[in-house]
CSV table of C-alpha atoms in Angstrom, one decimal:
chain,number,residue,atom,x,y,z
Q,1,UNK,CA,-8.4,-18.6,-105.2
Q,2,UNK,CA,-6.3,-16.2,-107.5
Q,3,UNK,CA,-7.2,-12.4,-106.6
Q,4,UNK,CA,-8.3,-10.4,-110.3
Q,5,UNK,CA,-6.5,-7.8,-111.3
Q,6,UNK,CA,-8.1,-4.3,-112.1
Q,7,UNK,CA,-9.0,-4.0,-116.0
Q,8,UNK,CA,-7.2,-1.1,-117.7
Q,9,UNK,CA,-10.1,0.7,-117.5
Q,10,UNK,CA,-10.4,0.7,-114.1
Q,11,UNK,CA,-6.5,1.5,-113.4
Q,12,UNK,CA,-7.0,4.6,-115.7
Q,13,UNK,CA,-9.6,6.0,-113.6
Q,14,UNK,CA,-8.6,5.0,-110.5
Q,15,UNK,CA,-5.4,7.0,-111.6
Q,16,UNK,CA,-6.8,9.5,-113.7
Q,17,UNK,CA,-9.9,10.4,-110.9
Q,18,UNK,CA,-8.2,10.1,-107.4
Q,19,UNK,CA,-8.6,12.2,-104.4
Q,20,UNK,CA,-4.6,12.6,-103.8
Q,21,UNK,CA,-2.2,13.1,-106.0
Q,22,UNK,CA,-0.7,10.8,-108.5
Q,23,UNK,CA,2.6,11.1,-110.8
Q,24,UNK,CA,4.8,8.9,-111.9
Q,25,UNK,CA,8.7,9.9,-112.5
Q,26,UNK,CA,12.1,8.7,-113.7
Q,27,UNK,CA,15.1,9.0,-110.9
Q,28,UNK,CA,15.1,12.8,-111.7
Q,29,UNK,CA,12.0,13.8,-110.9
Q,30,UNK,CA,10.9,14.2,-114.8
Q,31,UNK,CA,7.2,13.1,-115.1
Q,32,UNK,CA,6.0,9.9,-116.7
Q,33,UNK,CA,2.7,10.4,-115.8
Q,34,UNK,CA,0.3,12.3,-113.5
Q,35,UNK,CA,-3.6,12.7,-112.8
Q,36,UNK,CA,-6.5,15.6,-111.9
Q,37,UNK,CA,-5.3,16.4,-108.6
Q,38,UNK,CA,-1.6,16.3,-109.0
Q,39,UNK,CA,-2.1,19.5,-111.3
Q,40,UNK,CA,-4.4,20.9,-108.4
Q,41,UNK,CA,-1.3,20.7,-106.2
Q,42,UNK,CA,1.0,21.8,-108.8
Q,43,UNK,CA,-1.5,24.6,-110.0
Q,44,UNK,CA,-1.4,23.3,-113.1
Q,45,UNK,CA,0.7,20.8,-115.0
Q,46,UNK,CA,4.4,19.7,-114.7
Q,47,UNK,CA,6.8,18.2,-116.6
Q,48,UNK,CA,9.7,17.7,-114.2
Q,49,UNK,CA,9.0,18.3,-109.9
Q,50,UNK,CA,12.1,19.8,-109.9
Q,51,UNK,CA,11.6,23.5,-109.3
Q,52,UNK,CA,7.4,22.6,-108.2
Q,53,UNK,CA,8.1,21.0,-105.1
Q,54,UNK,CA,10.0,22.2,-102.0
Q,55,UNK,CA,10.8,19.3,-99.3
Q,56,UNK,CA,10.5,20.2,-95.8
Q,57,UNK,CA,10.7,23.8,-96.6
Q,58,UNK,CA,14.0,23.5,-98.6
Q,59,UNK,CA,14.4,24.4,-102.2
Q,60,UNK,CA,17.2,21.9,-102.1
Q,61,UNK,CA,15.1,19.2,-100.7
Q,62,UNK,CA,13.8,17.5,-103.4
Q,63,UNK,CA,17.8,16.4,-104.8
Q,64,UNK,CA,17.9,15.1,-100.7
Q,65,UNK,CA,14.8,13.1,-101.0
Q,66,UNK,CA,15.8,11.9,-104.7
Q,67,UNK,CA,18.8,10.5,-102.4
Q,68,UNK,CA,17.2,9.2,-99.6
Q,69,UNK,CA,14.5,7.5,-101.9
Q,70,UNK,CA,17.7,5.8,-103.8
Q,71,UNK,CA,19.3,4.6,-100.5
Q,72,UNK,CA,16.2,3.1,-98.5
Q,73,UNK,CA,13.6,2.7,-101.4
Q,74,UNK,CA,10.4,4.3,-99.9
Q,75,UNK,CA,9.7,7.2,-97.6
Q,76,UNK,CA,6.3,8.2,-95.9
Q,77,UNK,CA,4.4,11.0,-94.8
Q,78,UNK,CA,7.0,13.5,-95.7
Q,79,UNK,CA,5.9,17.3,-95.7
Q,80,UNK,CA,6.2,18.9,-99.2
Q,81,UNK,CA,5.3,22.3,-100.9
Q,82,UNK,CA,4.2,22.1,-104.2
Q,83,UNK,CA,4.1,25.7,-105.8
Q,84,UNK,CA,3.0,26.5,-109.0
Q,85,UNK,CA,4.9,27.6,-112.7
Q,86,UNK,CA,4.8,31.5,-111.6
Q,87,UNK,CA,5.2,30.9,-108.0
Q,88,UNK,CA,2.1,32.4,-107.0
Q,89,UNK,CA,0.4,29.1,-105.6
Q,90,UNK,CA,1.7,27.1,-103.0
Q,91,UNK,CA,-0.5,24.1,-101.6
Q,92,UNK,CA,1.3,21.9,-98.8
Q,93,UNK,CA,0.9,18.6,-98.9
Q,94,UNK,CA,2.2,15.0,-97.5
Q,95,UNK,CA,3.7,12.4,-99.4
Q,96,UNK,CA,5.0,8.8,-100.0
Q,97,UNK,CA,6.6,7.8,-102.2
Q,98,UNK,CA,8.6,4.4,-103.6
Q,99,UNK,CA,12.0,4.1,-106.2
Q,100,UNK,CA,12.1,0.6,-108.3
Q,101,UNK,CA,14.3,-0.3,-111.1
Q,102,UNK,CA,17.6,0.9,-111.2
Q,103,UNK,CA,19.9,3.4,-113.4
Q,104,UNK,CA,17.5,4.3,-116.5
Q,105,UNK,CA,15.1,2.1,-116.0
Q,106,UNK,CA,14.1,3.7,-112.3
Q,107,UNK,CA,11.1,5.1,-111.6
Q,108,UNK,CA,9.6,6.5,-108.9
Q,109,UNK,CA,5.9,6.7,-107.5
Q,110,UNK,CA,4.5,9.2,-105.9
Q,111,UNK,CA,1.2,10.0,-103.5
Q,112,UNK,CA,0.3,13.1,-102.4
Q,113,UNK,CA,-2.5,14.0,-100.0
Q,114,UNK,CA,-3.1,17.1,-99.3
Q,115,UNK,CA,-3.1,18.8,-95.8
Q,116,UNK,CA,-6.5,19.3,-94.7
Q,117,UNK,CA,-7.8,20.7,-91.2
Q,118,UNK,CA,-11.2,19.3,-92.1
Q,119,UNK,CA,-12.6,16.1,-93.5
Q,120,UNK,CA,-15.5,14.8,-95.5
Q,121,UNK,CA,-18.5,13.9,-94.5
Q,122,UNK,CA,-19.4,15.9,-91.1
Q,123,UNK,CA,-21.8,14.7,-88.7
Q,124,UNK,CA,-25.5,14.3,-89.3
Q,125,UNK,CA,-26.5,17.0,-87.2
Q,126,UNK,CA,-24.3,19.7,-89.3
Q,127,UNK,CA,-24.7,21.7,-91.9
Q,128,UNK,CA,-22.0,21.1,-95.0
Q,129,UNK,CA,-20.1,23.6,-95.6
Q,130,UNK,CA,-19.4,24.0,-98.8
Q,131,UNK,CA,-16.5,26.2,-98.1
Q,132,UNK,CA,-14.4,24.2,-96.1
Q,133,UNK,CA,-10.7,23.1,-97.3
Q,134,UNK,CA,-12.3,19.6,-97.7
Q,135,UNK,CA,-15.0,20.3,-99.8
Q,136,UNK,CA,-13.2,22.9,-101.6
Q,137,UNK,CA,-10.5,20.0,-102.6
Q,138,UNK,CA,-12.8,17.7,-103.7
Q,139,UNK,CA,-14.5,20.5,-106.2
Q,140,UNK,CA,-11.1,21.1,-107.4
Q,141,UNK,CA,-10.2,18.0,-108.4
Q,142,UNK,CA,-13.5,17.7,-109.8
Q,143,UNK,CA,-13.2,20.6,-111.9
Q,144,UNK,CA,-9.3,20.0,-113.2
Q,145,UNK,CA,-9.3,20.0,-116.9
Q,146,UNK,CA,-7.7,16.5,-117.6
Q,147,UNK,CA,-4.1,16.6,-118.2
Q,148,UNK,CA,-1.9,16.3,-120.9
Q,149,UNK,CA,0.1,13.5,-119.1
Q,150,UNK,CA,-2.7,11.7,-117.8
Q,151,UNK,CA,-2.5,7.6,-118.5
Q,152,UNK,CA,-3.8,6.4,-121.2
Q,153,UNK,CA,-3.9,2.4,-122.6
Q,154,UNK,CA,-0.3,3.2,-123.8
Q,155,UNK,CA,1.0,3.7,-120.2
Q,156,UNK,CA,-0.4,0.5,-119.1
Q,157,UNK,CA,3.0,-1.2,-117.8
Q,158,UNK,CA,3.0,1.6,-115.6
Q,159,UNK,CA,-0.3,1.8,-114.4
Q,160,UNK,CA,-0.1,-2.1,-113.4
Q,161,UNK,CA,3.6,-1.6,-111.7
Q,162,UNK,CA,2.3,1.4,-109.9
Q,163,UNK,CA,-1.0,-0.3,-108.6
Q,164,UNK,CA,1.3,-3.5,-107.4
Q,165,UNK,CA,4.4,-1.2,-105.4
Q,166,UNK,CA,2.2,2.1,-104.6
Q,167,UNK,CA,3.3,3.0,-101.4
Q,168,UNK,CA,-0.7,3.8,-99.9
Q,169,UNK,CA,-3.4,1.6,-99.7
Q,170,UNK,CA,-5.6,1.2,-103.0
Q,171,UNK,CA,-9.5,-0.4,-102.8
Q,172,UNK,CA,-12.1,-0.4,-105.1
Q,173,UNK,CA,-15.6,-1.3,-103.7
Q,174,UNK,CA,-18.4,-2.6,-105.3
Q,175,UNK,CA,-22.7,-1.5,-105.7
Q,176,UNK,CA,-22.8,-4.0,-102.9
Q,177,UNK,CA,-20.0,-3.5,-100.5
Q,178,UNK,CA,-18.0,-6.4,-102.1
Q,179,UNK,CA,-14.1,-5.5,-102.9
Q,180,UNK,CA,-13.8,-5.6,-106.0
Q,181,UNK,CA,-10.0,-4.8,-105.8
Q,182,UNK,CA,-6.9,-4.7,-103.7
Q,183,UNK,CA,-3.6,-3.7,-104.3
Q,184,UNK,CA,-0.6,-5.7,-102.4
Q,185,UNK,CA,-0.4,-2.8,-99.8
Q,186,UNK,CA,-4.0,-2.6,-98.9
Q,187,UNK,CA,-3.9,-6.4,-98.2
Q,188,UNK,CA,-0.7,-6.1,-95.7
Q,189,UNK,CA,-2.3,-3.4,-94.3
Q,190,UNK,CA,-5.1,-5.6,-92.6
Q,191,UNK,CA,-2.8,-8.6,-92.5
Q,192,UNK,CA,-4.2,-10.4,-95.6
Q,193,UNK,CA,-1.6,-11.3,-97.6
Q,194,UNK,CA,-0.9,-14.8,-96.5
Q,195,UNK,CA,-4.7,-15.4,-97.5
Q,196,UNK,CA,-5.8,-12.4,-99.8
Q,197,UNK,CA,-8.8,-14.3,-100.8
Q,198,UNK,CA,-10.0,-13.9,-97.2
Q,199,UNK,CA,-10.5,-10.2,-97.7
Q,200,UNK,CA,-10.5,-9.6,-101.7
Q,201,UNK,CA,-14.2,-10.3,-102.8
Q,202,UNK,CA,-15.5,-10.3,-99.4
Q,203,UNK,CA,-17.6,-7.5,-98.2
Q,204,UNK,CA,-15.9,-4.4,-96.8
Q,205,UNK,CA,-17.6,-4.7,-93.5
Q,206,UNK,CA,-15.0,-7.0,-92.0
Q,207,UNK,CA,-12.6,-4.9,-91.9
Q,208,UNK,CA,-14.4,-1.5,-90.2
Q,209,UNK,CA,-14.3,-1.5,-86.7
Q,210,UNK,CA,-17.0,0.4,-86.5
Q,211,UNK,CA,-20.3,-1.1,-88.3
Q,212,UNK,CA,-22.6,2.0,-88.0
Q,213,UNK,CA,-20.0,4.1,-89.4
Q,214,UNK,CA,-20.0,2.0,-92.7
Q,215,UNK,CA,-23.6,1.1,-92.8
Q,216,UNK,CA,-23.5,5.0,-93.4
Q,217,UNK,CA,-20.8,5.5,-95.8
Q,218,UNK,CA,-22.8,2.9,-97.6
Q,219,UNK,CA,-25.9,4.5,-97.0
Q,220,UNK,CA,-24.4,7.5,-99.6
Q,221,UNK,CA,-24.1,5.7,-102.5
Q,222,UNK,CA,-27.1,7.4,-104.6
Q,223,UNK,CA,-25.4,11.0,-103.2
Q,224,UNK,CA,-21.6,10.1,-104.8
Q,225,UNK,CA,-20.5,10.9,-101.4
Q,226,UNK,CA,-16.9,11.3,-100.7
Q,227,UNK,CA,-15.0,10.6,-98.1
Q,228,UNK,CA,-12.0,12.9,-97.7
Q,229,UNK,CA,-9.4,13.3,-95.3
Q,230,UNK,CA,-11.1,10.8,-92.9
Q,231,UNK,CA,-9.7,9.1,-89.5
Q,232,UNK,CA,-11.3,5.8,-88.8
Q,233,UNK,CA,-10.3,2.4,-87.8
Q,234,UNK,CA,-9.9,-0.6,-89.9
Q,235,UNK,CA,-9.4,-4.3,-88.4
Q,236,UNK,CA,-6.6,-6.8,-88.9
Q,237,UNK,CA,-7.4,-10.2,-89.6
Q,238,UNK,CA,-6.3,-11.1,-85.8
Q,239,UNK,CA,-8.7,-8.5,-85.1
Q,240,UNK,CA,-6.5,-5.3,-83.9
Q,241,UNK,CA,-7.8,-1.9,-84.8
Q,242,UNK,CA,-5.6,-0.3,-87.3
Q,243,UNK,CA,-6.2,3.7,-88.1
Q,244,UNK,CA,-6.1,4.8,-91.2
Q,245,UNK,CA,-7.1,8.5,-92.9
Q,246,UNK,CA,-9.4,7.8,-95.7
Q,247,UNK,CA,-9.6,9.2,-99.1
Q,248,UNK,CA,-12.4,7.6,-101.3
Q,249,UNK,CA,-14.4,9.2,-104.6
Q,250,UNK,CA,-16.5,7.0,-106.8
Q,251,UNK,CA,-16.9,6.5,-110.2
Q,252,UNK,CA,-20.2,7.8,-111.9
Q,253,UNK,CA,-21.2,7.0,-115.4
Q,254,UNK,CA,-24.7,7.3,-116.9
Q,255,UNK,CA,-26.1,9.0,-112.9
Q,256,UNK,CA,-25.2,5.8,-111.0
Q,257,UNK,CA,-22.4,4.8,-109.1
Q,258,UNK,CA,-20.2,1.6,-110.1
Q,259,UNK,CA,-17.5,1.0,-107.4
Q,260,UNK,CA,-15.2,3.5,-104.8
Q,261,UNK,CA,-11.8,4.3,-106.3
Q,262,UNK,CA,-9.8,4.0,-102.0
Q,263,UNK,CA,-6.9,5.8,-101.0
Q,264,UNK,CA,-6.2,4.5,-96.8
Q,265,UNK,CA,-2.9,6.1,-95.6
Q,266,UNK,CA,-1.5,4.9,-92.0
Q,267,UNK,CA,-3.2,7.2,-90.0
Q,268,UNK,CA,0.4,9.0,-88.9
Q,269,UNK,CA,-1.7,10.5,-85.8
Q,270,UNK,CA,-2.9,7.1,-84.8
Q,271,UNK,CA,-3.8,8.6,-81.0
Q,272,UNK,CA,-5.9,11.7,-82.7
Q,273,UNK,CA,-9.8,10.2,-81.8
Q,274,UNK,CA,-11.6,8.4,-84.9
Q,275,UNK,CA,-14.0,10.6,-87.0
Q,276,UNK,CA,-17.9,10.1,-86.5
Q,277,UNK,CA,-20.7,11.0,-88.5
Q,278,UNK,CA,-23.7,10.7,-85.6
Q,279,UNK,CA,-23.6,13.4,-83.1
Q,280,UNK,CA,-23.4,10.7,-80.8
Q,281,UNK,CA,-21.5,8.5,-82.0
Q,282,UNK,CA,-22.4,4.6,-83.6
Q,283,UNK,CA,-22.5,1.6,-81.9
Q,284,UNK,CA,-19.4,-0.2,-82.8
C-alpha cells in the first residue's frame, strides 16, 4: 500500500496554523519561510534569526549552532531565546532543528516549542485557567496576524522537503480517528517505517498506551480542543511505551472540525510521570 501524501493545502496549514514554531532558512539563518507562532516567539516577524535568537544564553551561539548543524546535520532539544526587533520581548524556547543540501542550495529547518510550565487540557475536575502560560500560547498564536513570509502554493518544494526531513513528529488525524497523514519521522518514531501502512490510515488508538486518555481527547472534537505541551505515552509496534510531549490544534472551517494538525517531540524528560485528564487517572 503506498502511504498519500498531504495535498498542498493541507501542508500550508499544517505550516501556516501550528502550535510550535516553524521557519525555514538558508545556511545563514536568512528566512525562507515561517508561520503564526514563529512571529509569537520572535514578537513579530523576521527576516534573518541572526540577531532574534540567542543559543544557550550566548549572543554568539547561533554562528556555533550554524556550525554544529553543518557538521552533524540535526540537533535537538536545544535551549534558545528568541527576543524581539527592539529587544524588549524575550520568549525561551526549545528547538530542533535539521541542515540538507549543501553550499547555496542548503537549507535549514527549524521547530520551536515553546517552554511551558503547564499543559493543555487539565484534569476534569479543574477549572481552566485561562491565564495559564498554556492557554495564553495557544491564544497567541491564534490571534497572530498571518505573516508576510508565511507559505503559499509558490513555496511548495519547500513545504514537501520540510514535511519529509522535519526533525519532530508530524500527524494529521481524521473526524474519525483515522490518520490521515504521517510524516517519515512520526512513522520511525513508533517503529513503522518498515510497514507504514500498518499505522498510516489506521486509527490512532493503536498507538496510545493509554485508551481512556484518547477516548477523551477524541471526546473534544465539537470543543476544537487543543492539546498543548502534553506528556503522554505512545506505543511501538513491538509494543514499548514511547513518551512523547504533544502539541496538536485542529483545523476549523465553516464551525466543524476536519482533521488535527500533530506536533509529538521525544519527551526529553521521559521519567517525568504521564499527564492525565481524570482526577483519577484512566484505565489503560
Amino acid at each position: 500500500m503506498t502511504v498519500d501524501k498531504p495535498s498542498v493545502e493541507q501542508l500550508i496549514d499544517v505550516i501556516t496554523n501550528s502550535s510550535v514554531g516553524i521557519a525555514v532558512t538558508d545556511g545563514s539563518g536568512a528566512v525562507v519561510l515561517h508561520n503564526r507562532a514563529q512571529s509569537v516567539l520572535m514578537g513579530g516577524e523576521a527576516g534573518r534569526l541572526s540577531g532574534r535568537i540567542a543559543v544557550d544564553g550566548a549572543e554568539s551561539g547561533l554562528s556555533a549552532l550554524l556550525q554544529r548543524l553543518e557538521k552533524d546535520k540535526r540537533v535537538e532539544n536545544v535551549q534558545v531565546t528568541y527576543r524581539s526587533a527592539d529587544g524588549k520581548q524575550e520568549r525561551t524556547s526549545r528547538v530542533n532543528a535539521v541542515l540538507t543540501g549543501s553550499g547555496d542550495s542548503t537549507r535549514i529547518h527549524w521547530v520551536s516549542r515553546p517552554e511551558l510550565g503547564e499543559r493543555l487540557p487539565v484534569s476534569n475536575t479543574s477549572t481552566p485557567d485561562a491565564t495559564s502560560d498554556a492557554a495564553a500560547w495557544i491564544r497567541a498564536v491564534d490571534e497572530c496576524e498571518l505573516p508576510s513570509l508565511a507559505p503559499g502554493k509558490e513555496e511548495e518544494e519547500v513545504m514537501r522537503e520540510f514535511y519529509e526531513v522535519a526533525p519532530v513528529a508530524i500527524h494529521l488525524i481524521g473526524v474519525n480517528g483515522q490518520v490521515m497523514h504521517a510524516n517519515p519521522t512520526d512513522v520511525a518514531l513508533v517503529e513503522y517505517s518498515s510497514s507504514p501502512a500498518e499505522y498510516v490510515g489506521q486509527h490512532i488508538r493503536k498507538i496510545y498506551e493509554d485508551q481512556g486518555l484518547l477516548d477523551d481527547f477524541l471526546s473534544r472534537w465539537d470543543e476544537d480542543s487543543p492539546i498543548i505541551n502534553f506528556r503522554a505515552n505512545f506505543v511501538t509496534r513491538e509494543g514499548a511505551p514511547k513518551p512523547v510531549l504533544i502539541f496538536s490544534t485542529a483545523q476549523a472551517e465553516g464551525g466543524s472540525v476536519s482533521n488535527t494538525r500533530c506536533f509529538v517531540f521525544n519527551d526529553p524528560e521521559p521519567q517525568r510521570a504521564r499527564d492525565a485528564i481524570s482526577a483519577f487517572g484512566w484505565p489503560a
